[in-house]
Amino acid sequence: MKRAGFTTVSLPVFLLLPQLVIIAVFFYWPTVVALQSSFYLQDPFGFGSTFVGLQNYADLFTSREYHRIASFTVVFSVLVTFFSLAIALLLAVKADKILRGAKTYRTLLMWVYAVAPPVAGFIAVIMFNQSWGPLTQFFGMFNYTYLVGVNFNDTAFAMVLASVWKQVPVNFIFFLSGLQSIPRSVREAALIDNASAMGRFWDVTFPLLAPTGFFLLIINITYSLFDTFGIVDTVVKGEPGNNPMTLVYKVYVDGFRGNDLGGSSAQSVILMVLVLALTIFQFRLIDRRIHYT
Amino acid sequence: MSLSKMRKLKLSMIVDHGVLILGSLFMILPLVMLLQMTTIPDTEIIKTGPTLKIGDQFDDNLYKAMFEASGFAGENSGLSMLKNSLILGIGFAVGKILIGMLAAYAIVYFRLRFATLAFWLIFTTLLLPLEVRILPSYEVVQWLGMLNTYQGLIIPLIASATATFFFRQFFRSVPEELVEAARIDGAGPVKFFIDILMPLSKTMIAAMFIIMFVYGWNQYLWPTMITTDEDMYTLVRGIKQIVQVLEGAVVPEYGRSNVLALVAVIPPVLVVVFFQSWFVKGLTESDK
Amino acid sequence: MAQVQFNSITKTYPNGFEALKPTNFTIKEGEFAVLVGPSGCGKSTLLRMVAGLEDITAGDLSIGTRVVNHVDPADRDIAMVFQNYALYPHMTVRKNIGYGLKNRGTAKSEIARKVDEAAAMLNLTPYLESKPSQLSGGQRQRVAMGRAIVRDPALFLFDEPLSNLDAKLRNQMRIEIKALQRRLGVTSIYVTHDQVEAMTMADRIIVMNEGRVEQIGTPAQVYHNPATTFVASFMGAPPMNLLPAVVDGGQVMLEGVSFGPAPHRGKVIAGIRPEDFSPDPEGDLTIHVDLVEELGAHRLLHGKLGEEAVTVHVANESVAQTGPLRVGVKPDALCLFDAVEGNRI
């Protein structure tokens, strides 16, 4: 709040009203409903529901399928996060270094930000087409028969590849802007103190980029958990079957297709707790970020 | 400079450019492939897949994709999906910016007793994405009779405070003295907002618009759930149908499908590329 | 033009911090009053209360004959110049200066005439269609001034307006502001932490410290007759030397030398301005000079008198070497302060 804020009372209430109404109806209400129905078991034919306490949660924790999906989600998130951060960092460091064509490279490397995840999934489907997909043919050269939608690992790799492709640009933009905000004087001091470019990178540049990196870490985990829905859905062509899927996809499949509202809601709540933990962790990091800059 | 040192420098430059060129190819080749496939007949694709050949089918495929209806009800031509995507992208961006700006103005510039409460109510929404409450949100929209409507598509997506948070940060960075000077100059809250704050926020509004437009345009899960009428499909929502139709067909219409995928990609990409500097500024500053 | 009256004004923040203790004084019509003090002393708070940007916790504030505690800033008939100028960055100089008039519903032709007049007075005419970002620091400062004078207010408020300028420009603007105020004759309150600005510009100086007024007086009064040790050490560069002394047998004794009669008893603090020492082979006091600071027109000698650090100001033709130096003190130059409270005796 500003020191000399306006003292009118009715106007700010009026200004806040649209926002408050929308979040009440479309945020708080659904959130409460999710919490509530996670304690109920819905009749599959729509004839009411019964209170079952923590049964939905207990079912999940003992379900082998849920464990499998949770483990896959973890592996998937780690892979996507690691590769999209690593590739983006490499590209950003190079783009920051060169003088000629820097703007062109920046444009070429960032535009994929605007591509919708399902389109990335669609491209993966084509790339891995069983009879003529370029990447299927590439693997064929090593006598490997690549089978998206049939072989679990093959499908998972296609998902990871598409997710990384889609996420590199965001990380690239943040890393590049982080690099460019390192003061010239610091770089010059490092140049005098350390002759090796590699040494300068690990001793000076990398620690100064750490706050950006921490922040991106959270962003990327959130991305792998939620925003990859479109990629997963297109790569499995809407047919989950025995294919790999993420936790969010499971919420959708159980709740929307399987009509298991209670179980799906319990899964939602588990995800909420997960995201809350991540966000709180992120806010604490933001404090740290301010210290650095 | 010694000769060997110069050679080393040159080598490192070649490596730098090499890495960047590889990265750029990694990004761009998939789209080039989609484009190439739209220029050759579908019957050829199912034999050879994407090649380096450039055929003459693009115009036909573009026509088919944009103007000929597909789907089961035959109502979702590319043109109608493009219209829906634009409505979603622009409607979402405008709605979010307008609502966010007003709320942020109220929080930052007024001495309000319950400002802290409002702040927390609003900013808690940043903690949970729509995906985790997707089913109950669907039920609420259904209950309100907003399935297959633009309101049902757009408004629940607005129920998160990213824009509000962004404008709050920006307003707080506006020098304190400006509002004081304006008050002494006789400007009330409405006048200050219109005469001073809006013009000052121009770049920020533009940056936000780009980010929000792309975000709205690219929505997939929510439109998938909320729109079942084919004439409400957006381009990105349509991808799901494309994949399913391709799967079942004897001679899949790759040409036409790829055109639709490209049309789904090109508008947000153009916006991001053309307004790059605003977009980058908005993105890197909003998430701090 | 108006007088400004502070009647038991206080300011307490919601967290209980007392930014301003009960304050009473009056600024006369047409006077140029300078509020001076270190940061956090309450001077800006006081000014912002006059402007109506800060609530008054208790007491009455009147401008002219009207109590303005609850009057909106826009209706107080005041104009304010801010430290960072607070120009509207998206408006031209013309619009910046005219914005207040426009909000008052002044006719367009009248605004144009007044803006032109103010711009001419401030040598801003060539820049009227420029944006603030295209102007230099001094020019921005003038635009801020123009915005104030165009309104023809009863009272000018200046909040450290020169602190963002470089030294040379600061001296020049100091003279310009003072000259302008003289010409317009508008009552002015000027806040600064710079005692040189206060000395050179003020008709009357109000020295503040820790939310309290320490002394009100003309620059000469404040300089030569500081009311407290705080004022003595704050005004003047280098500050007044403050030396522990005793009053014994009705005589002030400093370093065993008598400095005339005093009614008090016991420990006191003796204040002597650096220029009130004079090198004198017959002088009573001996200073051990450690360092000579050459300033061109004069010199500063830093050294010790007994255990206490002292500074002596000497003309450029006199001695300039380290080592012992005998000095005398000009008659009536000694100010005595209470050793505990720091008040003048």
Tab-separated table of N, CA and C in Angstrom, chain C residues 88-157:
chain	number	residue	atom	x	y	z
C	88	TYR	N	5.197	13.644	-14.402
C	88	TYR	CA	4.464	12.566	-15.070
C	88	TYR	C	5.228	12.207	-16.332
C	89	PRO	N	5.827	11.011	-16.372
C	89	PRO	CA	6.790	10.715	-17.448
C	89	PRO	C	6.180	10.688	-18.845
C	90	HIS	N	4.872	10.444	-18.928
C	90	HIS	CA	4.269	10.315	-20.255
C	90	HIS	C	3.706	11.632	-20.774
C	91	MET	N	3.798	12.707	-19.966
C	91	MET	CA	3.239	13.977	-20.400
C	91	MET	C	4.367	14.924	-20.819
C	92	THR	N	4.059	15.796	-21.756
C	92	THR	CA	5.043	16.809	-22.143
C	92	THR	C	5.216	17.795	-20.990
C	93	VAL	N	6.256	18.612	-21.099
C	93	VAL	CA	6.487	19.627	-20.073
C	93	VAL	C	5.256	20.514	-19.930
C	94	ARG	N	4.678	20.885	-21.066
C	94	ARG	CA	3.485	21.754	-21.036
C	94	ARG	C	2.374	21.091	-20.233
C	95	LYS	N	2.131	19.813	-20.510
C	95	LYS	CA	1.031	19.124	-19.836
C	95	LYS	C	1.337	18.916	-18.361
C	96	ASN	N	2.597	18.612	-18.071
C	96	ASN	CA	3.003	18.453	-16.680
C	96	ASN	C	2.687	19.705	-15.883
C	97	ILE	N	3.099	20.838	-16.428
C	97	ILE	CA	2.909	22.091	-15.687
C	97	ILE	C	1.428	22.426	-15.594
C	98	GLY	N	0.681	22.109	-16.662
C	98	GLY	CA	-0.715	22.531	-16.694
C	98	GLY	C	-1.691	21.566	-16.049
C	99	TYR	N	-1.212	20.375	-15.623
C	99	TYR	CA	-2.147	19.337	-15.180
C	99	TYR	C	-3.014	19.772	-13.998
C	100	GLY	N	-2.375	20.441	-13.041
C	100	GLY	CA	-3.121	20.895	-11.870
C	100	GLY	C	-4.204	21.895	-12.248
C	101	LEU	N	-3.881	22.780	-13.181
C	101	LEU	CA	-4.858	23.785	-13.604
C	101	LEU	C	-6.022	23.108	-14.332
C	102	LYS	N	-5.662	22.118	-15.166
C	102	LYS	CA	-6.687	21.417	-15.931
C	102	LYS	C	-7.676	20.751	-14.979
C	103	ASN	N	-7.147	20.142	-13.921
C	103	ASN	CA	-8.023	19.473	-12.961
C	103	ASN	C	-8.909	20.460	-12.211
C	104	ARG	N	-8.463	21.706	-12.162
C	104	ARG	CA	-9.281	22.716	-11.503
C	104	ARG	C	-10.321	23.300	-12.438
C	105	GLY	N	-10.308	22.857	-13.690
C	105	GLY	CA	-11.275	23.358	-14.646
C	105	GLY	C	-10.940	24.733	-15.188
C	106	THR	N	-9.660	25.093	-15.147
C	106	THR	CA	-9.261	26.364	-15.735
C	106	THR	C	-9.425	26.288	-17.255
C	107	ALA	N	-9.808	27.415	-17.864
C	107	ALA	CA	-10.021	27.434	-19.312
C	107	ALA	C	-8.711	27.150	-20.032
C	108	LYS	N	-8.832	26.503	-21.210
C	108	LYS	CA	-7.649	26.089	-21.964
C	108	LYS	C	-6.725	27.252	-22.272
C	109	SER	N	-7.309	28.365	-22.733
C	109	SER	CA	-6.471	29.498	-23.134
C	109	SER	C	-5.742	30.065	-21.920
C	110	GLU	N	-6.429	30.035	-20.804
C	110	GLU	CA	-5.845	30.534	-19.560
C	110	GLU	C	-4.679	29.636	-19.134
C	111	ILE	N	-4.867	28.317	-19.244
C	111	ILE	CA	-3.788	27.382	-18.900
C	111	ILE	C	-2.585	27.675	-19.787
C	112	ALA	N	-2.827	27.784	-21.096
C	112	ALA	CA	-1.732	28.016	-22.037
C	112	ALA	C	-0.966	29.281	-21.663
C	113	ARG	N	-1.713	30.333	-21.338
C	113	ARG	CA	-1.067	31.605	-21.007
C	113	ARG	C	-0.213	31.459	-19.746
C	114	LYS	N	-0.786	30.829	-18.729
C	114	LYS	CA	-0.056	30.689	-17.466
C	114	LYS	C	1.171	29.794	-17.618
C	115	VAL	N	1.022	28.702	-18.378
C	115	VAL	CA	2.151	27.794	-18.575
C	115	VAL	C	3.265	28.521	-19.315
C	116	ASP	N	2.887	29.280	-20.368
C	116	ASP	CA	3.901	30.026	-21.125
C	116	ASP	C	4.641	31.000	-20.219
C	117	GLU	N	3.874	31.651	-19.364
C	117	GLU	CA	4.453	32.645	-18.457
C	117	GLU	C	5.456	31.971	-17.502
C	118	ALA	N	5.027	30.873	-16.919
C	118	ALA	CA	5.907	30.165	-15.975
C	118	ALA	C	7.140	29.632	-16.695
C	119	ALA	N	6.925	29.091	-17.900
C	119	ALA	CA	8.046	28.537	-18.663
C	119	ALA	C	9.054	29.627	-18.981
C	120	ALA	N	8.552	30.818	-19.349
C	120	ALA	CA	9.455	31.924	-19.670
C	120	ALA	C	10.268	32.292	-18.433
C	121	MET	N	9.600	32.333	-17.297
C	121	MET	CA	10.265	32.697	-16.053
C	121	MET	C	11.385	31.707	-15.722
C	122	LEU	N	11.207	30.432	-16.109
C	122	LEU	CA	12.163	29.377	-15.745
C	122	LEU	C	13.043	28.970	-16.922
C	123	ASN	N	13.031	29.735	-17.997
C	123	ASN	CA	13.813	29.403	-19.196
C	123	ASN	C	13.482	28.015	-19.730
C	124	LEU	N	12.217	27.691	-19.716
C	124	LEU	CA	11.824	26.365	-20.198
C	124	LEU	C	11.104	26.422	-21.539
C	125	THR	N	10.926	27.635	-22.067
C	125	THR	CA	10.112	27.786	-23.274
C	125	THR	C	10.521	26.816	-24.394
C	126	PRO	N	11.820	26.617	-24.673
C	126	PRO	CA	12.157	25.722	-25.794
C	126	PRO	C	11.806	24.262	-25.541
C	127	TYR	N	11.536	23.932	-24.294
C	127	TYR	CA	11.337	22.513	-23.977
C	127	TYR	C	9.882	22.153	-23.729
C	128	LEU	N	8.987	23.078	-23.981
C	128	LEU	CA	7.594	22.855	-23.582
C	128	LEU	C	6.983	21.591	-24.174
C	129	GLU	N	7.417	21.222	-25.379
C	129	GLU	CA	6.811	20.036	-25.998
C	129	GLU	C	7.645	18.775	-25.759
C	130	SER	N	8.717	18.871	-24.937
C	130	SER	CA	9.541	17.691	-24.673
C	130	SER	C	8.945	16.870	-23.536
C	131	LYS	N	9.363	15.598	-23.475
C	131	LYS	CA	8.989	14.745	-22.356
C	131	LYS	C	10.069	14.853	-21.274
C	132	PRO	N	9.726	14.614	-20.042
C	132	PRO	CA	10.722	14.731	-18.959
C	132	PRO	C	11.998	13.926	-19.217
C	133	SER	N	11.855	12.742	-19.856
C	133	SER	CA	13.046	11.898	-20.053
C	133	SER	C	14.062	12.559	-20.971
C	134	GLN	N	13.620	13.570	-21.756
C	134	GLN	CA	14.559	14.224	-22.670
C	134	GLN	C	15.282	15.389	-22.008
C	135	LEU	N	14.954	15.675	-20.751
C	135	LEU	CA	15.528	16.845	-20.092
C	135	LEU	C	16.672	16.470	-19.157
C	136	SER	N	17.504	17.442	-18.867
C	136	SER	CA	18.573	17.227	-17.898
C	136	SER	C	18.012	17.362	-16.482
C	137	GLY	N	18.815	16.978	-15.502
C	137	GLY	CA	18.362	17.047	-14.116
C	137	GLY	C	17.899	18.441	-13.709
C	138	GLY	N	18.681	19.435	-14.080
C	138	GLY	CA	18.331	20.808	-13.719
C	138	GLY	C	17.039	21.253	-14.385
C	139	GLN	N	16.870	20.818	-15.633
C	139	GLN	CA	15.643	21.210	-16.345
C	139	GLN	C	14.422	20.545	-15.721
C	140	ARG	N	14.572	19.287	-15.330
C	140	ARG	CA	13.447	18.599	-14.678
C	140	ARG	C	13.074	19.321	-13.397
C	141	GLN	N	14.107	19.738	-12.683
C	141	GLN	CA	13.894	20.469	-11.455
C	141	GLN	C	13.087	21.736	-11.734
C	142	ARG	N	13.410	22.401	-12.844
C	142	ARG	CA	12.686	23.628	-13.192
C	142	ARG	C	11.245	23.327	-13.563
C	143	VAL	N	11.030	22.183	-14.236
C	143	VAL	CA	9.650	21.821	-14.571
C	143	VAL	C	8.851	21.627	-13.282
C	144	ALA	N	9.476	20.955	-12.329
C	144	ALA	CA	8.797	20.749	-11.043
C	144	ALA	C	8.472	22.096	-10.399
C	145	MET	N	9.381	23.030	-10.518
C	145	MET	CA	9.137	24.377	-9.999
C	145	MET	C	7.981	25.035	-10.760
C	146	GLY	N	8.017	24.842	-12.080
C	146	GLY	CA	6.978	25.445	-12.917
C	146	GLY	C	5.606	24.929	-12.533
C	147	ARG	N	5.540	23.637	-12.260
C	147	ARG	CA	4.275	23.043	-11.862
C	147	ARG	C	3.774	23.687	-10.578
C	148	ALA	N	4.722	24.048	-9.714
C	148	ALA	CA	4.328	24.678	-8.456
C	148	ALA	C	3.885	26.126	-8.663
C	149	ILE	N	4.656	26.905	-9.422
C	149	ILE	CA	4.327	28.338	-9.464
C	149	ILE	C	3.122	28.633	-10.340
C	150	VAL	N	2.865	27.769	-11.322
C	150	VAL	CA	1.766	28.058	-12.236
C	150	VAL	C	0.437	28.083	-11.492
C	151	ARG	N	0.394	27.406	-10.388
C	151	ARG	CA	-0.851	27.318	-9.624
C	151	ARG	C	-1.094	28.563	-8.808
C	152	ASP	N	-0.070	29.379	-8.646
C	152	ASP	CA	-0.192	30.606	-7.881
C	152	ASP	C	-0.717	30.310	-6.476
C	153	PRO	N	-0.039	29.423	-5.755
C	153	PRO	CA	-0.573	28.962	-4.477
C	153	PRO	C	-0.250	29.912	-3.339
C	154	ALA	N	-0.860	29.661	-2.207
C	154	ALA	CA	-0.591	30.472	-1.025
C	154	ALA	C	0.676	29.988	-0.327
C	155	LEU	N	1.110	28.790	-0.654
C	155	LEU	CA	2.216	28.183	0.079
C	155	LEU	C	2.981	27.219	-0.829
C	156	PHE	N	4.320	27.368	-0.828
C	156	PHE	CA	5.179	26.416	-1.532
C	156	PHE	C	5.745	25.430	-0.532
C	157	LEU	N	5.779	24.156	-0.912
C	157	LEU	CA	6.443	23.160	-0.071
C	157	LEU	C	7.554	22.511	-0.894
